[in-house]
Tab-separated table of C-alpha atoms and ligand atoms in Angstrom:
chain	number	residue	atom	x	y	z
I	1	MET	CA	-29.741	25.157	22.030
I	2	LEU	CA	-28.586	21.737	20.947
I	3	LEU	CA	-28.139	22.869	17.252
I	4	LEU	CA	-24.756	24.535	17.651
I	5	PRO	CA	-22.983	21.641	19.457
I	6	ALA	CA	-24.541	19.203	16.979
I	7	LEU	CA	-23.153	21.443	14.087
I	8	ILE	CA	-19.781	21.478	15.501
I	9	ILE	CA	-19.569	17.821	15.905
I	10	VAL	CA	-20.708	17.429	12.190
I	11	VAL	CA	-18.104	19.826	11.055
I	12	ILE	CA	-15.330	17.966	12.969
I	13	ALA	CA	-16.429	14.536	11.822
I	14	VAL	CA	-16.525	15.799	8.209
I	15	ALA	CA	-13.063	17.228	8.618
I	16	VAL	CA	-11.638	13.916	10.185
I	17	TYR	CA	-13.248	11.876	7.336
I	18	ALA	CA	-11.825	14.064	4.724
I	19	HIS	CA	-8.348	14.018	6.226
I	20	ARG	CA	-8.484	10.320	6.360
I	21	ASN	CA	-9.624	9.974	2.933
I	22	LYS	CA	-6.825	12.287	1.858
I	23	ASP	CA	-4.100	9.951	3.574
I	24	ARG	CA	-5.572	6.895	2.201
I	25	ARG	CA	-6.184	7.983	-1.230
I	26	ARG	CA	-4.857	5.380	-3.651
I	27	CYS	CA	-4.242	4.944	-7.244
I	28	ARG	CA	-6.828	3.194	-9.221
I	29	TRP	CA	-5.159	0.894	-11.689
I	30	ARG	CA	-6.894	0.010	-14.888
I	31	GLN	CA	-5.931	-3.013	-16.942
I	32	SER	CA	-4.870	-1.951	-20.301
I	33	LYS	CA	-5.135	-4.724	-22.942
I	34	VAL	CA	-3.607	-2.821	-25.750
I	35	GLY	CA	-0.074	-2.438	-24.065
I	36	SER	CA	0.144	-5.866	-22.506
I	37	LYS	CA	3.170	-7.828	-23.822
I	38	GLY	CA	2.555	-11.584	-23.231
I	39	ALA	CA	2.394	-12.547	-19.738
I	40	LEU	CA	2.902	-8.904	-18.555
I	41	ILE	CA	0.027	-6.970	-18.394
I	42	LYS	CA	0.016	-3.311	-18.595
I	43	TYR	CA	-1.745	-1.297	-16.110
I	44	ASN	CA	-2.619	2.438	-16.106
I	45	CYS	CA	-3.240	4.553	-13.100
I	46	ILE	CA	-6.126	6.690	-13.774
I	47	THR	CA	-5.588	8.902	-10.772
I	48	CYS	CA	-2.001	10.093	-11.416
I	49	GLY	CA	-1.228	8.472	-15.067
I	50	ALA	CA	1.510	6.244	-13.867
I	51	GLU	CA	2.162	3.159	-15.988
I	52	ALA	CA	3.278	-0.413	-14.732
I	53	PHE	CA	3.711	-3.853	-16.063
I	54	ARG	CA	2.756	-6.748	-13.893
I	55	SER	CA	1.935	-10.385	-14.307
I	56	THR	CA	0.577	-10.947	-10.782
I	57	GLY	CA	-1.948	-8.092	-10.511
I	58	PRO	CA	-2.200	-4.518	-10.334
I	59	PRO	CA	0.098	-2.494	-8.102
I	60	ASP	CA	-0.973	-1.925	-4.583
I	61	ARG	CA	0.406	1.651	-4.492
I	62	CYS	CA	1.095	4.641	-6.622
I	63	LEU	CA	4.347	4.484	-8.574
I	64	ALA	CA	4.204	7.974	-9.738
I	65	ALA	CA	6.949	9.135	-7.266
I	66	ILE	CA	9.060	6.060	-8.244
I	67	ASP	CA	11.298	5.918	-11.196
I	68	ALA	CA	10.022	2.512	-12.319
I	69	PRO	CA	12.067	0.941	-14.940
I	70	ARG	CA	10.370	0.919	-18.341
I	71	LEU	CA	10.070	-2.224	-20.320
O	101	ZN	ZN1	-0.984	6.553	-9.337
């Protein structure tokens, strides 16, 4: 009867993995060339729909909860 303990271990592993992914879920920023203004490049978050203007690269975290200043 090794099947039952193995099944339990698998279930726990999947639960831990899913929980970790949930915590580390990040926004995925996509560069938008249409909305860019000069050196400022517009980035759209395809996860939550947030917008950000950056000249150095995409934001490293989600800006949906932050009231970011609009340009
Ligand atoms: Zn986001």
